[in-house]
């Protein structure tokens, strides 16, 4: 039996307005090379000046994951030669990062939490982009110098699902903190995976393989599972030493395999040294104060939802996993909707409809306030669930006034005892034989009576009320 | 550290400079001399010094996150590039 050991390196693009070391705007999908200047193009004599906001965002992350935020850290140069980096080096933090020794807790399926250590989070400059085109490569340096925070985890994860849970938690944390858009497709949340295996009980780690180029949570799981299988097979076939070497492999989405980059990296020698253009990064008290201002984070929110709103843990986890979903939920509550009914109407009714029509919670045609209003009508008994579903279907198509819809669709629910009793008495007198049978012990007939009353009211009677009043009348 | 053929070969690769066979011996000698010269620095005891020790006081200056761009600058730089097309810098193919 084998144990899988996984560590993750995640590059998060910080959502600052400007680059890390110059005032060029950060951008995505803009005209090539439009956001460049002598500094990010590495012209001789141009010097880097640190973006204070980027430092604060990294610090805020540090405080959010219970890390040490170093009041003094340093920038280092990592030399490499490639056209996406005009300076032929990347400015990063190797020896003393701004954030060290943090932790993140993931929720396991069995209801327990697991701690994943965060070794460090450091600031560094992103590279530009190359577009390969026939005999030439085209270089776009708009992205060169964009601030990245690289978050390095401890090798604490033991399965693909733990790795994905960690990534999702990290993703929602940076989204809650509003320090990154964290869009995997656009590359503002990129993940490299380190995977090794070892026989159960062995203390030493096996040979670590790094997998790059993974751009979705799903692929992270597939890449890990493939790589673990490959390493186990090599072990069992007695060729572990030859097959599993410390190397970088690429995830091939189309073929569903990891591929060796062997040969391309052997010459790498990064020649790290402290960047002489930048003095130590010293954070001020004002910066610390600013960085410590943060919103309610997922863990605290889940706890509050369970304790104060009395909703189920599994529901709280779903809603809090996504900042926008939690915001939506809280908007519903602000319209007087009860927490319990809101959970169901948000996670089942609305999300189901959004999914079906290709929307997400962000571009939902029905707002949180609107759905909250609808749910509060169910809570008060003004409409029943069936009617509310019909209204929600209409609202998905166009934004209409709910009261008007209740009126025009004839969905107003009768909760008035007298009106319901009138219908009940009418039904009972028409079905004297069944009333006798019920009183004689055939209590299952209650379903028949409820059905008849609901039918007579054309679905507008409050079913709970009908049930309660029928039982009283049939005593 | 001694400069031997293997180190020289790696340096060729890293610097992307081809060293002719008949120059190798001379270059090895020169590189060794340079290393010996720099080695003089090791006479100083720096064990009590921080690696970021500086004669300058204070931290690196910082700036506010306010965008500032001048399209003319990038246009000028692009126009001086050895090769450019459609506002891209053009380099030899870098993937096989």
PDB file of N, CA and C in Angstrom, chain A residues 16-23 31-33 36 38 41 49-53 74 81 96 130-132 134-139 264 267 278-282 287, chain B residues 10 13-14 16 50-52 54 56-71 73-74 77-78 86-96:
ATOM      1  N   UNK A  16      -4.268  44.556  -8.283  1.00  0.00           N
ATOM      2  CA  UNK A  16      -3.922  45.970  -8.136  1.00  0.00           C
ATOM      3  C   UNK A  16      -4.201  46.677  -9.457  1.00  0.00           C
ATOM      4  N   UNK A  17      -4.208  48.011  -9.412  1.00  0.00           N
ATOM      5  CA  UNK A  17      -4.429  48.762 -10.654  1.00  0.00           C
ATOM      6  C   UNK A  17      -3.155  48.847 -11.471  1.00  0.00           C
ATOM      7  N   UNK A  18      -2.002  48.797 -10.786  1.00  0.00           N
ATOM      8  CA  UNK A  18      -0.740  48.946 -11.513  1.00  0.00           C
ATOM      9  C   UNK A  18       0.178  47.763 -11.242  1.00  0.00           C
ATOM     10  N   UNK A  19       1.251  47.705 -12.032  1.00  0.00           N
ATOM     11  CA  UNK A  19       2.203  46.603 -11.912  1.00  0.00           C
ATOM     12  C   UNK A  19       2.971  46.673 -10.597  1.00  0.00           C
ATOM     13  N   UNK A  20       3.782  45.655 -10.331  1.00  0.00           N
ATOM     14  CA  UNK A  20       4.463  45.563  -9.033  1.00  0.00           C
ATOM     15  C   UNK A  20       5.563  46.616  -8.888  1.00  0.00           C
ATOM     16  N   UNK A  21       6.278  46.899  -9.976  1.00  0.00           N
ATOM     17  CA  UNK A  21       7.418  47.804  -9.846  1.00  0.00           C
ATOM     18  C   UNK A  21       7.354  49.044 -10.733  1.00  0.00           C
ATOM     19  N   UNK A  22       6.231  49.231 -11.450  1.00  0.00           N
ATOM     20  CA  UNK A  22       6.078  50.454 -12.242  1.00  0.00           C
ATOM     21  C   UNK A  22       4.600  50.827 -12.289  1.00  0.00           C
ATOM     22  N   UNK A  23       4.299  52.015 -12.801  1.00  0.00           N
ATOM     23  CA  UNK A  23       2.923  52.514 -12.771  1.00  0.00           C
ATOM     24  C   UNK A  23       2.099  52.112 -13.987  1.00  0.00           C
ATOM     25  N   UNK A  31      -4.600  45.524 -26.202  1.00  0.00           N
ATOM     26  CA  UNK A  31      -3.728  45.556 -27.368  1.00  0.00           C
ATOM     27  C   UNK A  31      -2.276  45.307 -26.946  1.00  0.00           C
ATOM     28  N   UNK A  32      -1.568  44.469 -27.684  1.00  0.00           N
ATOM     29  CA  UNK A  32      -0.228  44.046 -27.316  1.00  0.00           C
ATOM     30  C   UNK A  32       0.727  45.210 -27.019  1.00  0.00           C
ATOM     31  N   UNK A  33       1.458  45.060 -25.935  1.00  0.00           N
ATOM     32  CA  UNK A  33       2.531  45.975 -25.537  1.00  0.00           C
ATOM     33  C   UNK A  33       2.079  47.407 -25.256  1.00  0.00           C
ATOM     34  N   UNK A  36       3.240  49.109 -21.307  1.00  0.00           N
ATOM     35  CA  UNK A  36       4.652  48.860 -21.012  1.00  0.00           C
ATOM     36  C   UNK A  36       5.363  50.188 -20.841  1.00  0.00           C
ATOM     37  N   UNK A  38       9.677  51.876 -19.681  1.00  0.00           N
ATOM     38  CA  UNK A  38      11.088  51.502 -19.574  1.00  0.00           C
ATOM     39  C   UNK A  38      11.382  50.511 -18.439  1.00  0.00           C
ATOM     40  N   UNK A  41      10.018  47.009 -19.359  1.00  0.00           N
ATOM     41  CA  UNK A  41      10.728  46.534 -20.545  1.00  0.00           C
ATOM     42  C   UNK A  41      12.226  46.409 -20.267  1.00  0.00           C
ATOM     43  N   UNK A  49      10.143  50.578  -8.502  1.00  0.00           N
ATOM     44  CA  UNK A  49       9.620  51.163  -7.255  1.00  0.00           C
ATOM     45  C   UNK A  49       8.408  50.331  -6.843  1.00  0.00           C
ATOM     46  N   UNK A  50       8.441  49.837  -5.590  1.00  0.00           N
ATOM     47  CA  UNK A  50       7.438  48.866  -5.137  1.00  0.00           C
ATOM     48  C   UNK A  50       6.041  49.485  -5.016  1.00  0.00           C
ATOM     49  N   UNK A  51       5.043  48.740  -5.472  1.00  0.00           N
ATOM     50  CA  UNK A  51       3.638  49.108  -5.348  1.00  0.00           C
ATOM     51  C   UNK A  51       3.172  48.790  -3.920  1.00  0.00           C
ATOM     52  N   UNK A  52       2.862  49.822  -3.152  1.00  0.00           N
ATOM     53  CA  UNK A  52       2.489  49.660  -1.745  1.00  0.00           C
ATOM     54  C   UNK A  52       1.243  48.768  -1.607  1.00  0.00           C
ATOM     55  N   UNK A  53       0.291  48.961  -2.502  1.00  0.00           N
ATOM     56  CA  UNK A  53      -0.971  48.213  -2.437  1.00  0.00           C
ATOM     57  C   UNK A  53      -0.738  46.702  -2.582  1.00  0.00           C
ATOM     58  N   UNK A  74      12.860  40.734   1.739  1.00  0.00           N
ATOM     59  CA  UNK A  74      13.801  41.143   0.692  1.00  0.00           C
ATOM     60  C   UNK A  74      13.373  40.656  -0.674  1.00  0.00           C
ATOM     61  N   UNK A  81      16.683  33.038 -18.927  1.00  0.00           N
ATOM     62  CA  UNK A  81      16.784  33.698 -20.217  1.00  0.00           C
ATOM     63  C   UNK A  81      15.664  33.215 -21.124  1.00  0.00           C
ATOM     64  N   UNK A  96      13.843  35.712   2.145  1.00  0.00           N
ATOM     65  CA  UNK A  96      12.972  36.140   3.239  1.00  0.00           C
ATOM     66  C   UNK A  96      11.705  36.716   2.633  1.00  0.00           C
ATOM     67  N   UNK A 130       4.272  34.828 -24.835  1.00  0.00           N
ATOM     68  CA  UNK A 130       4.786  34.557 -26.174  1.00  0.00           C
ATOM     69  C   UNK A 130       3.707  33.898 -26.994  1.00  0.00           C
ATOM     70  N   UNK A 131       3.598  34.323 -28.237  1.00  0.00           N
ATOM     71  CA  UNK A 131       2.672  33.651 -29.142  1.00  0.00           C
ATOM     72  C   UNK A 131       3.513  33.049 -30.256  1.00  0.00           C
ATOM     73  N   UNK A 132       3.441  31.740 -30.385  1.00  0.00           N
ATOM     74  CA  UNK A 132       4.280  31.070 -31.374  1.00  0.00           C
ATOM     75  C   UNK A 132       3.567  31.046 -32.707  1.00  0.00           C
ATOM     76  N   UNK A 134       4.556  30.103 -36.607  1.00  0.00           N
ATOM     77  CA  UNK A 134       5.440  29.687 -37.695  1.00  0.00           C
ATOM     78  C   UNK A 134       6.908  29.729 -37.272  1.00  0.00           C
ATOM     79  N   UNK A 135       7.726  30.458 -38.034  1.00  0.00           N
ATOM     80  CA  UNK A 135       9.162  30.506 -37.767  1.00  0.00           C
ATOM     81  C   UNK A 135       9.527  31.517 -36.687  1.00  0.00           C
ATOM     82  N   UNK A 136       8.546  32.276 -36.233  1.00  0.00           N
ATOM     83  CA  UNK A 136       8.857  33.321 -35.264  1.00  0.00           C
ATOM     84  C   UNK A 136       8.004  33.171 -34.013  1.00  0.00           C
ATOM     85  N   UNK A 137       8.389  33.905 -32.970  1.00  0.00           N
ATOM     86  CA  UNK A 137       7.535  34.027 -31.794  1.00  0.00           C
ATOM     87  C   UNK A 137       7.263  35.506 -31.584  1.00  0.00           C
ATOM     88  N   UNK A 138       6.006  35.820 -31.281  1.00  0.00           N
ATOM     89  CA  UNK A 138       5.617  37.203 -31.044  1.00  0.00           C
ATOM     90  C   UNK A 138       5.567  37.422 -29.534  1.00  0.00           C
ATOM     91  N   UNK A 139       6.130  38.549 -29.089  1.00  0.00           N
ATOM     92  CA  UNK A 139       6.225  38.800 -27.655  1.00  0.00           C
ATOM     93  C   UNK A 139       5.331  39.979 -27.267  1.00  0.00           C
ATOM     94  N   UNK A 264      14.782  19.852 -21.128  1.00  0.00           N
ATOM     95  CA  UNK A 264      14.636  21.293 -21.312  1.00  0.00           C
ATOM     96  C   UNK A 264      15.108  22.069 -20.098  1.00  0.00           C
ATOM     97  N   UNK A 267      19.687  22.659 -17.822  1.00  0.00           N
ATOM     98  CA  UNK A 267      20.670  23.726 -17.759  1.00  0.00           C
ATOM     99  C   UNK A 267      20.265  24.841 -16.803  1.00  0.00           C
ATOM    100  N   UNK A 278      16.772  47.091  -5.188  1.00  0.00           N
ATOM    101  CA  UNK A 278      15.719  47.267  -4.185  1.00  0.00           C
ATOM    102  C   UNK A 278      16.264  47.077  -2.782  1.00  0.00           C
ATOM    103  N   UNK A 279      16.074  48.071  -1.956  1.00  0.00           N
ATOM    104  CA  UNK A 279      16.456  47.935  -0.553  1.00  0.00           C
ATOM    105  C   UNK A 279      15.419  47.039   0.133  1.00  0.00           C
ATOM    106  N   UNK A 280      15.699  46.637   1.379  1.00  0.00           N
ATOM    107  CA  UNK A 280      14.737  45.733   2.051  1.00  0.00           C
ATOM    108  C   UNK A 280      13.328  46.327   2.062  1.00  0.00           C
ATOM    109  N   UNK A 281      12.342  45.444   2.021  1.00  0.00           N
ATOM    110  CA  UNK A 281      10.939  45.865   2.066  1.00  0.00           C
ATOM    111  C   UNK A 281      10.553  45.984   3.543  1.00  0.00           C
ATOM    112  N   UNK A 282      10.402  47.217   4.008  1.00  0.00           N
ATOM    113  CA  UNK A 282      10.076  47.455   5.417  1.00  0.00           C
ATOM    114  C   UNK A 282       8.642  47.942   5.495  1.00  0.00           C
ATOM    115  N   UNK A 287       0.693  50.468   7.384  1.00  0.00           N
ATOM    116  CA  UNK A 287       0.423  49.378   6.450  1.00  0.00           C
ATOM    117  C   UNK A 287      -0.135  48.168   7.190  1.00  0.00           C
TER     118      UNK A 287
ATOM    119  N   UNK B  10      28.722  23.710 -19.364  1.00  0.00           N
ATOM    120  CA  UNK B  10      27.476  24.214 -18.791  1.00  0.00           C
ATOM    121  C   UNK B  10      27.368  25.731 -18.974  1.00  0.00           C
ATOM    122  N   UNK B  13      26.250  26.579 -22.374  1.00  0.00           N
ATOM    123  CA  UNK B  13      24.824  26.364 -22.525  1.00  0.00           C
ATOM    124  C   UNK B  13      24.032  27.520 -21.907  1.00  0.00           C
ATOM    125  N   UNK B  14      24.427  27.904 -20.671  1.00  0.00           N
ATOM    126  CA  UNK B  14      23.686  28.953 -19.961  1.00  0.00           C
ATOM    127  C   UNK B  14      23.808  30.297 -20.653  1.00  0.00           C
ATOM    128  N   UNK B  16      24.600  30.739 -23.766  1.00  0.00           N
ATOM    129  CA  UNK B  16      24.306  30.602 -25.187  1.00  0.00           C
ATOM    130  C   UNK B  16      25.441  31.183 -26.038  1.00  0.00           C
ATOM    131  N   UNK B  50      24.131  40.611   8.356  1.00  0.00           N
ATOM    132  CA  UNK B  50      22.907  40.222   7.677  1.00  0.00           C
ATOM    133  C   UNK B  50      23.163  40.237   6.169  1.00  0.00           C
ATOM    134  N   UNK B  51      22.530  39.313   5.443  1.00  0.00           N
ATOM    135  CA  UNK B  51      22.806  39.230   4.012  1.00  0.00           C
ATOM    136  C   UNK B  51      22.323  40.480   3.272  1.00  0.00           C
ATOM    137  N   UNK B  52      21.357  41.191   3.874  1.00  0.00           N
ATOM    138  CA  UNK B  52      20.860  42.390   3.208  1.00  0.00           C
ATOM    139  C   UNK B  52      21.498  43.650   3.804  1.00  0.00           C
ATOM    140  N   UNK B  54      23.299  46.894   4.427  1.00  0.00           N
ATOM    141  CA  UNK B  54      23.485  48.006   3.505  1.00  0.00           C
ATOM    142  C   UNK B  54      23.954  49.223   4.268  1.00  0.00           C
ATOM    143  N   UNK B  56      22.927  52.007   3.412  1.00  0.00           N
ATOM    144  CA  UNK B  56      21.778  52.901   3.311  1.00  0.00           C
ATOM    145  C   UNK B  56      20.804  52.573   4.428  1.00  0.00           C
ATOM    146  N   UNK B  57      20.208  53.621   5.015  1.00  0.00           N
ATOM    147  CA  UNK B  57      19.246  53.382   6.081  1.00  0.00           C
ATOM    148  C   UNK B  57      17.844  53.294   5.488  1.00  0.00           C
ATOM    149  N   UNK B  58      16.957  52.574   6.195  1.00  0.00           N
ATOM    150  CA  UNK B  58      15.547  52.559   5.796  1.00  0.00           C
ATOM    151  C   UNK B  58      15.229  51.555   4.717  1.00  0.00           C
ATOM    152  N   UNK B  59      13.938  51.425   4.455  1.00  0.00           N
ATOM    153  CA  UNK B  59      13.480  50.443   3.480  1.00  0.00           C
ATOM    154  C   UNK B  59      13.385  51.022   2.094  1.00  0.00           C
ATOM    155  N   UNK B  60      12.993  50.162   1.171  1.00  0.00           N
ATOM    156  CA  UNK B  60      12.854  50.590  -0.211  1.00  0.00           C
ATOM    157  C   UNK B  60      11.655  51.536  -0.322  1.00  0.00           C
ATOM    158  N   UNK B  61      11.769  52.583  -1.140  1.00  0.00           N
ATOM    159  CA  UNK B  61      10.614  53.481  -1.265  1.00  0.00           C
ATOM    160  C   UNK B  61       9.436  52.775  -1.928  1.00  0.00           C
ATOM    161  N   UNK B  62       8.246  53.232  -1.617  1.00  0.00           N
ATOM    162  CA  UNK B  62       7.055  52.637  -2.237  1.00  0.00           C
ATOM    163  C   UNK B  62       6.239  53.738  -2.894  1.00  0.00           C
ATOM    164  N   UNK B  63       5.365  53.301  -3.824  1.00  0.00           N
ATOM    165  CA  UNK B  63       4.502  54.285  -4.486  1.00  0.00           C
ATOM    166  C   UNK B  63       3.052  53.856  -4.338  1.00  0.00           C
ATOM    167  N   UNK B  64       2.144  54.796  -4.528  1.00  0.00           N
ATOM    168  CA  UNK B  64       0.719  54.495  -4.467  1.00  0.00           C
ATOM    169  C   UNK B  64       0.313  53.757  -5.756  1.00  0.00           C
ATOM    170  N   UNK B  65      -0.812  53.067  -5.679  1.00  0.00           N
ATOM    171  CA  UNK B  65      -1.281  52.242  -6.798  1.00  0.00           C
ATOM    172  C   UNK B  65      -2.098  53.091  -7.782  1.00  0.00           C
ATOM    173  N   UNK B  66      -1.432  54.046  -8.416  1.00  0.00           N
ATOM    174  CA  UNK B  66      -2.129  54.934  -9.353  1.00  0.00           C
ATOM    175  C   UNK B  66      -1.541  54.753 -10.751  1.00  0.00           C
ATOM    176  N   UNK B  67      -2.377  54.328 -11.702  1.00  0.00           N
ATOM    177  CA  UNK B  67      -1.859  54.043 -13.051  1.00  0.00           C
ATOM    178  C   UNK B  67      -1.389  55.307 -13.766  1.00  0.00           C
ATOM    179  N   UNK B  68      -0.377  55.125 -14.564  1.00  0.00           N
ATOM    180  CA  UNK B  68       0.159  56.226 -15.354  1.00  0.00           C
ATOM    181  C   UNK B  68       0.729  55.592 -16.613  1.00  0.00           C
ATOM    182  N   UNK B  69       0.204  55.946 -17.763  1.00  0.00           N
ATOM    183  CA  UNK B  69       0.774  55.330 -18.952  1.00  0.00           C
ATOM    184  C   UNK B  69       0.922  56.357 -20.064  1.00  0.00           C
ATOM    185  N   UNK B  70       1.898  56.122 -20.883  1.00  0.00           N
ATOM    186  CA  UNK B  70       2.162  56.984 -22.009  1.00  0.00           C
ATOM    187  C   UNK B  70       2.425  56.089 -23.212  1.00  0.00           C
ATOM    188  N   UNK B  71       1.440  55.986 -24.068  1.00  0.00           N
ATOM    189  CA  UNK B  71       1.525  55.053 -25.189  1.00  0.00           C
ATOM    190  C   UNK B  71       2.707  55.380 -26.096  1.00  0.00           C
ATOM    191  N   UNK B  73       5.654  56.193 -25.299  1.00  0.00           N
ATOM    192  CA  UNK B  73       6.902  55.572 -24.839  1.00  0.00           C
ATOM    193  C   UNK B  73       7.013  54.137 -25.378  1.00  0.00           C
ATOM    194  N   UNK B  74       5.926  53.364 -25.229  1.00  0.00           N
ATOM    195  CA  UNK B  74       6.021  51.988 -25.719  1.00  0.00           C
ATOM    196  C   UNK B  74       6.152  51.949 -27.239  1.00  0.00           C
ATOM    197  N   UNK B  77       9.800  52.646 -27.978  1.00  0.00           N
ATOM    198  CA  UNK B  77      10.642  51.485 -27.672  1.00  0.00           C
ATOM    199  C   UNK B  77      10.453  50.418 -28.743  1.00  0.00           C
ATOM    200  N   UNK B  78       9.194  50.163 -29.096  1.00  0.00           N
ATOM    201  CA  UNK B  78       8.918  49.156 -30.122  1.00  0.00           C
ATOM    202  C   UNK B  78       9.613  49.513 -31.437  1.00  0.00           C
ATOM    203  N   UNK B  86       3.179  44.538 -36.071  1.00  0.00           N
ATOM    204  CA  UNK B  86       1.857  44.627 -35.468  1.00  0.00           C
ATOM    205  C   UNK B  86       1.954  44.855 -33.954  1.00  0.00           C
ATOM    206  N   UNK B  87       2.898  45.703 -33.564  1.00  0.00           N
ATOM    207  CA  UNK B  87       3.127  46.040 -32.147  1.00  0.00           C
ATOM    208  C   UNK B  87       3.588  44.867 -31.278  1.00  0.00           C
ATOM    209  N   UNK B  88       4.004  43.787 -31.888  1.00  0.00           N
ATOM    210  CA  UNK B  88       4.655  42.700 -31.146  1.00  0.00           C
ATOM    211  C   UNK B  88       6.166  42.824 -31.317  1.00  0.00           C
ATOM    212  N   UNK B  89       6.932  42.473 -30.288  1.00  0.00           N
ATOM    213  CA  UNK B  89       8.361  42.246 -30.482  1.00  0.00           C
ATOM    214  C   UNK B  89       8.472  40.890 -31.179  1.00  0.00           C
ATOM    215  N   UNK B  90       9.338  40.787 -32.173  1.00  0.00           N
ATOM    216  CA  UNK B  90       9.471  39.522 -32.893  1.00  0.00           C
ATOM    217  C   UNK B  90      10.826  38.896 -32.574  1.00  0.00           C
ATOM    218  N   UNK B  91      10.783  37.633 -32.166  1.00  0.00           N
ATOM    219  CA  UNK B  91      12.028  36.911 -31.860  1.00  0.00           C
ATOM    220  C   UNK B  91      12.022  35.593 -32.639  1.00  0.00           C
ATOM    221  N   UNK B  92      13.188  34.968 -32.778  1.00  0.00           N
ATOM    222  CA  UNK B  92      13.207  33.671 -33.463  1.00  0.00           C
ATOM    223  C   UNK B  92      12.296  32.679 -32.735  1.00  0.00           C
ATOM    224  N   UNK B  93      11.797  31.726 -33.448  1.00  0.00           N
ATOM    225  CA  UNK B  93      10.908  30.716 -32.866  1.00  0.00           C
ATOM    226  C   UNK B  93      11.540  30.117 -31.612  1.00  0.00           C
ATOM    227  N   UNK B  94      10.771  30.075 -30.499  1.00  0.00           N
ATOM    228  CA  UNK B  94      11.376  29.590 -29.263  1.00  0.00           C
ATOM    229  C   UNK B  94      10.725  28.316 -28.776  1.00  0.00           C
ATOM    230  N   UNK B  95      10.015  27.618 -29.639  1.00  0.00           N
ATOM    231  CA  UNK B  95       9.457  26.330 -29.230  1.00  0.00           C
ATOM    232  C   UNK B  95       9.624  25.409 -30.428  1.00  0.00           C
ATOM    233  N   UNK B  96       9.936  24.136 -30.148  1.00  0.00           N
ATOM    234  CA  UNK B  96      10.192  23.272 -31.295  1.00  0.00           C
ATOM    235  C   UNK B  96       8.925  22.589 -31.761  1.00  0.00           C
TER     236      UNK B  96
END
